[in-house]
């Protein structure tokens, strides 16, 4: 089954530069699967365009990238795209994955209560490490790739028509494989240092979905 997917990709600081770069792999994969990709990149990742694209195209799958807090996710220059008690009903009937800090704590469950089909996100900060020498070329950063692969696994699984719970589970399995590999191989000291943060991200990845999907 083909998907229509809306992706937000703000790019204005170090964190958003990296996660926007990671999302390119999802865009490529989605297009290879025959999906229509609605890409809100940089300045287009603003609330006005976000709301307009959802109302006009009604994408069943939404991939949010950006800074967040317990009750919100932002776009370019921290423009609030969706917030609890404001416009979370925009996510009605949608499956959402938010690669942002904290939004899985409150925005996730509240969105599902207000009609979202499912919401996958992180209930506390999403943390990744990077190579200082490659921060201007995130796509070449092998340290950051240790985090991007398990994070992107959520969207890869959703695009393969797995349920939200299955996608979350497969992402956690990907985190665990990375952790195990680093613990039981001849990893460099820098690679070993990332283990604690892989564990943190794995433990804080959460999924909420409508009861009917169970």
XYZ file of C-alpha atoms in Angstrom:
214
model
C 0.000 0.000 0.000
C 1.314 3.428 -0.942
C 1.426 6.180 1.657
C 1.134 9.918 1.625
C 3.596 11.199 4.194
C 4.122 14.695 5.578
C 7.635 15.400 6.865
C 8.785 18.509 8.712
C 12.508 19.283 8.431
C 13.534 22.501 10.153
C 17.211 23.278 9.725
C 18.569 26.212 11.697
C 20.929 24.839 14.370
C 23.176 21.854 14.990
C 20.452 19.475 16.159
C 18.011 20.255 13.370
C 20.813 20.141 10.797
C 21.495 16.562 11.811
C 17.938 15.254 12.067
C 16.958 17.003 8.832
C 19.838 15.182 7.159
C 18.743 11.858 8.660
C 15.243 12.371 7.276
C 16.626 12.447 3.725
C 17.049 8.686 3.961
C 13.383 8.328 4.888
C 12.324 10.531 1.982
C 14.362 8.396 -0.408
C 12.958 5.167 1.044
C 9.386 6.476 0.948
C 9.682 7.544 -2.680
C 11.170 4.169 -3.608
C 8.098 2.579 -2.001
C 5.855 4.726 -4.182
C 4.780 7.126 -1.454
C 3.934 10.774 -2.017
C 6.237 12.863 0.181
C 5.161 16.305 1.372
C 8.454 17.806 2.539
C 8.318 20.935 4.685
C 12.003 21.845 4.769
C 13.681 24.806 6.478
C 11.471 27.937 6.306
C 8.528 25.868 5.066
C 8.471 24.035 8.398
C 6.181 26.660 9.912
C 2.787 26.368 11.543
C 0.830 27.986 8.708
C 2.173 25.605 6.060
C 1.968 22.625 8.405
C -1.720 23.171 9.117
C -2.448 23.961 5.467
C -0.762 20.795 4.174
C -2.624 18.597 6.645
C -6.014 20.097 5.779
C -5.371 20.047 2.027
C -3.728 16.633 1.641
C -4.859 14.715 4.757
C -1.660 12.622 4.960
C -2.232 9.479 7.050
C 1.429 9.463 8.135
C 3.290 12.400 9.707
C 7.001 12.530 10.558
C 7.871 15.458 12.821
C 11.505 16.514 13.199
C 12.433 19.396 15.475
C 12.826 20.648 18.992
C 10.044 19.815 21.397
C 8.762 19.807 24.927
C 6.318 17.658 26.854
C 3.291 19.265 25.205
C 4.570 20.464 21.837
C 6.776 20.048 18.767
C 8.303 22.966 16.882
C 9.461 23.699 13.355
C 11.823 26.284 11.903
C 13.164 28.753 14.475
C 11.071 26.998 17.154
C 7.748 27.969 15.577
C 5.234 25.787 17.449
C 3.613 23.397 14.973
C 1.383 21.429 17.323
C 0.602 21.913 21.001
C -1.673 20.268 23.553
C -4.823 22.294 24.150
C -4.267 24.271 20.966
C -4.324 22.298 17.724
C -3.566 18.646 18.500
C -6.846 17.701 16.805
C -4.956 18.252 13.525
C -3.479 14.809 14.158
C -6.901 13.148 14.128
C -6.775 9.808 12.253
C -3.021 10.197 11.694
C -0.067 8.005 12.620
C 2.657 10.303 13.949
C 6.341 9.815 14.698
C 8.043 12.743 16.412
C 11.829 12.821 16.486
C 11.968 15.503 19.132
C 12.557 15.828 22.836
C 9.859 15.037 25.386
C 6.699 15.188 23.250
C 5.935 11.544 23.937
C 5.199 12.451 27.559
C 2.072 14.559 27.082
C 1.476 15.474 23.434
C 1.542 11.802 22.470
C -1.190 10.484 24.768
C -3.278 13.651 24.482
C -3.174 13.482 20.670
C -4.421 9.909 20.741
C -7.193 10.899 23.153
C -8.206 13.580 20.650
C -8.313 11.165 17.722
C -4.791 10.465 16.473
C -4.511 6.859 15.326
C -1.069 6.522 16.932
C 1.792 8.630 18.254
C 5.397 7.483 18.635
C 7.882 9.761 20.350
C 10.342 10.244 23.183
C 9.019 10.973 26.678
C 12.258 12.699 27.704
C 15.130 14.284 25.766
C 16.300 12.511 22.622
C 20.088 12.495 22.892
C 22.668 11.764 20.210
C 26.411 12.241 19.963
C 28.298 13.524 16.953
C 31.814 13.940 15.649
C 32.917 17.544 16.120
C 35.034 17.363 12.966
C 32.054 16.358 10.834
C 29.297 18.553 12.213
C 29.123 20.506 8.946
C 28.613 17.210 7.068
C 26.146 15.233 9.207
C 25.494 12.676 6.486
C 29.143 11.561 6.819
C 29.173 11.421 10.622
C 29.580 7.776 11.654
C 29.126 8.578 15.339
C 25.739 10.183 14.729
C 24.795 7.312 12.414
C 24.792 5.012 15.448
C 21.726 6.967 16.602
C 20.094 7.751 13.263
C 19.683 4.137 12.161
C 17.557 2.952 15.124
C 15.651 6.241 15.162
C 14.826 5.989 11.451
C 13.733 2.388 11.937
C 10.377 3.682 13.187
C 9.568 5.301 9.847
C 11.041 2.440 7.831
C 8.729 0.035 9.642
C 5.664 2.262 9.255
C 6.355 2.595 5.532
C 6.475 -1.199 5.376
C 2.929 -1.201 6.799
C 3.833 -2.356 10.290
C 1.599 -1.104 13.091
C 2.804 1.693 15.339
C 3.458 -0.738 18.192
C 5.452 -2.988 15.847
C 7.432 -0.013 14.514
C 8.286 1.089 18.041
C 9.324 -2.449 18.944
C 11.553 -2.775 15.883
C 13.229 0.532 16.682
C 13.947 -0.624 20.229
C 15.356 -3.866 18.819
C 17.614 -1.807 16.555
C 18.817 0.224 19.538
C 19.492 -3.016 21.417
C 21.511 -4.478 18.536
C 23.666 -1.349 18.475
C 24.154 -1.514 22.236
C 25.057 -5.192 22.169
C 27.484 -4.726 19.291
C 29.294 -1.929 21.098
C 29.429 -3.835 24.371
C 30.746 -7.073 22.890
C 33.043 -5.835 20.140
C 36.352 -4.013 20.056
C 34.717 -0.624 20.053
C 36.704 2.579 20.305
C 36.414 4.591 23.508
C 34.260 7.114 21.660
C 31.892 4.375 20.482
C 31.690 2.885 23.956
C 30.700 6.271 25.351
C 27.540 6.318 23.259
C 26.104 3.191 24.901
C 24.560 5.044 27.842
C 22.748 7.393 25.471
C 21.536 4.577 23.216
C 20.069 2.939 26.326
C 18.495 6.255 27.331
C 16.867 6.781 23.928
C 15.675 3.183 23.757
C 14.055 3.401 27.180
C 12.370 6.728 26.461
C 10.848 5.771 23.110
C 7.104 5.316 23.654
C 4.055 4.505 21.567
C 0.395 5.331 22.078
C -2.334 4.101 19.778
C -6.079 3.741 19.639
C -7.440 0.704 21.445
C -9.076 -0.509 18.236
C -5.645 -1.214 16.734
C -4.698 -3.691 19.430
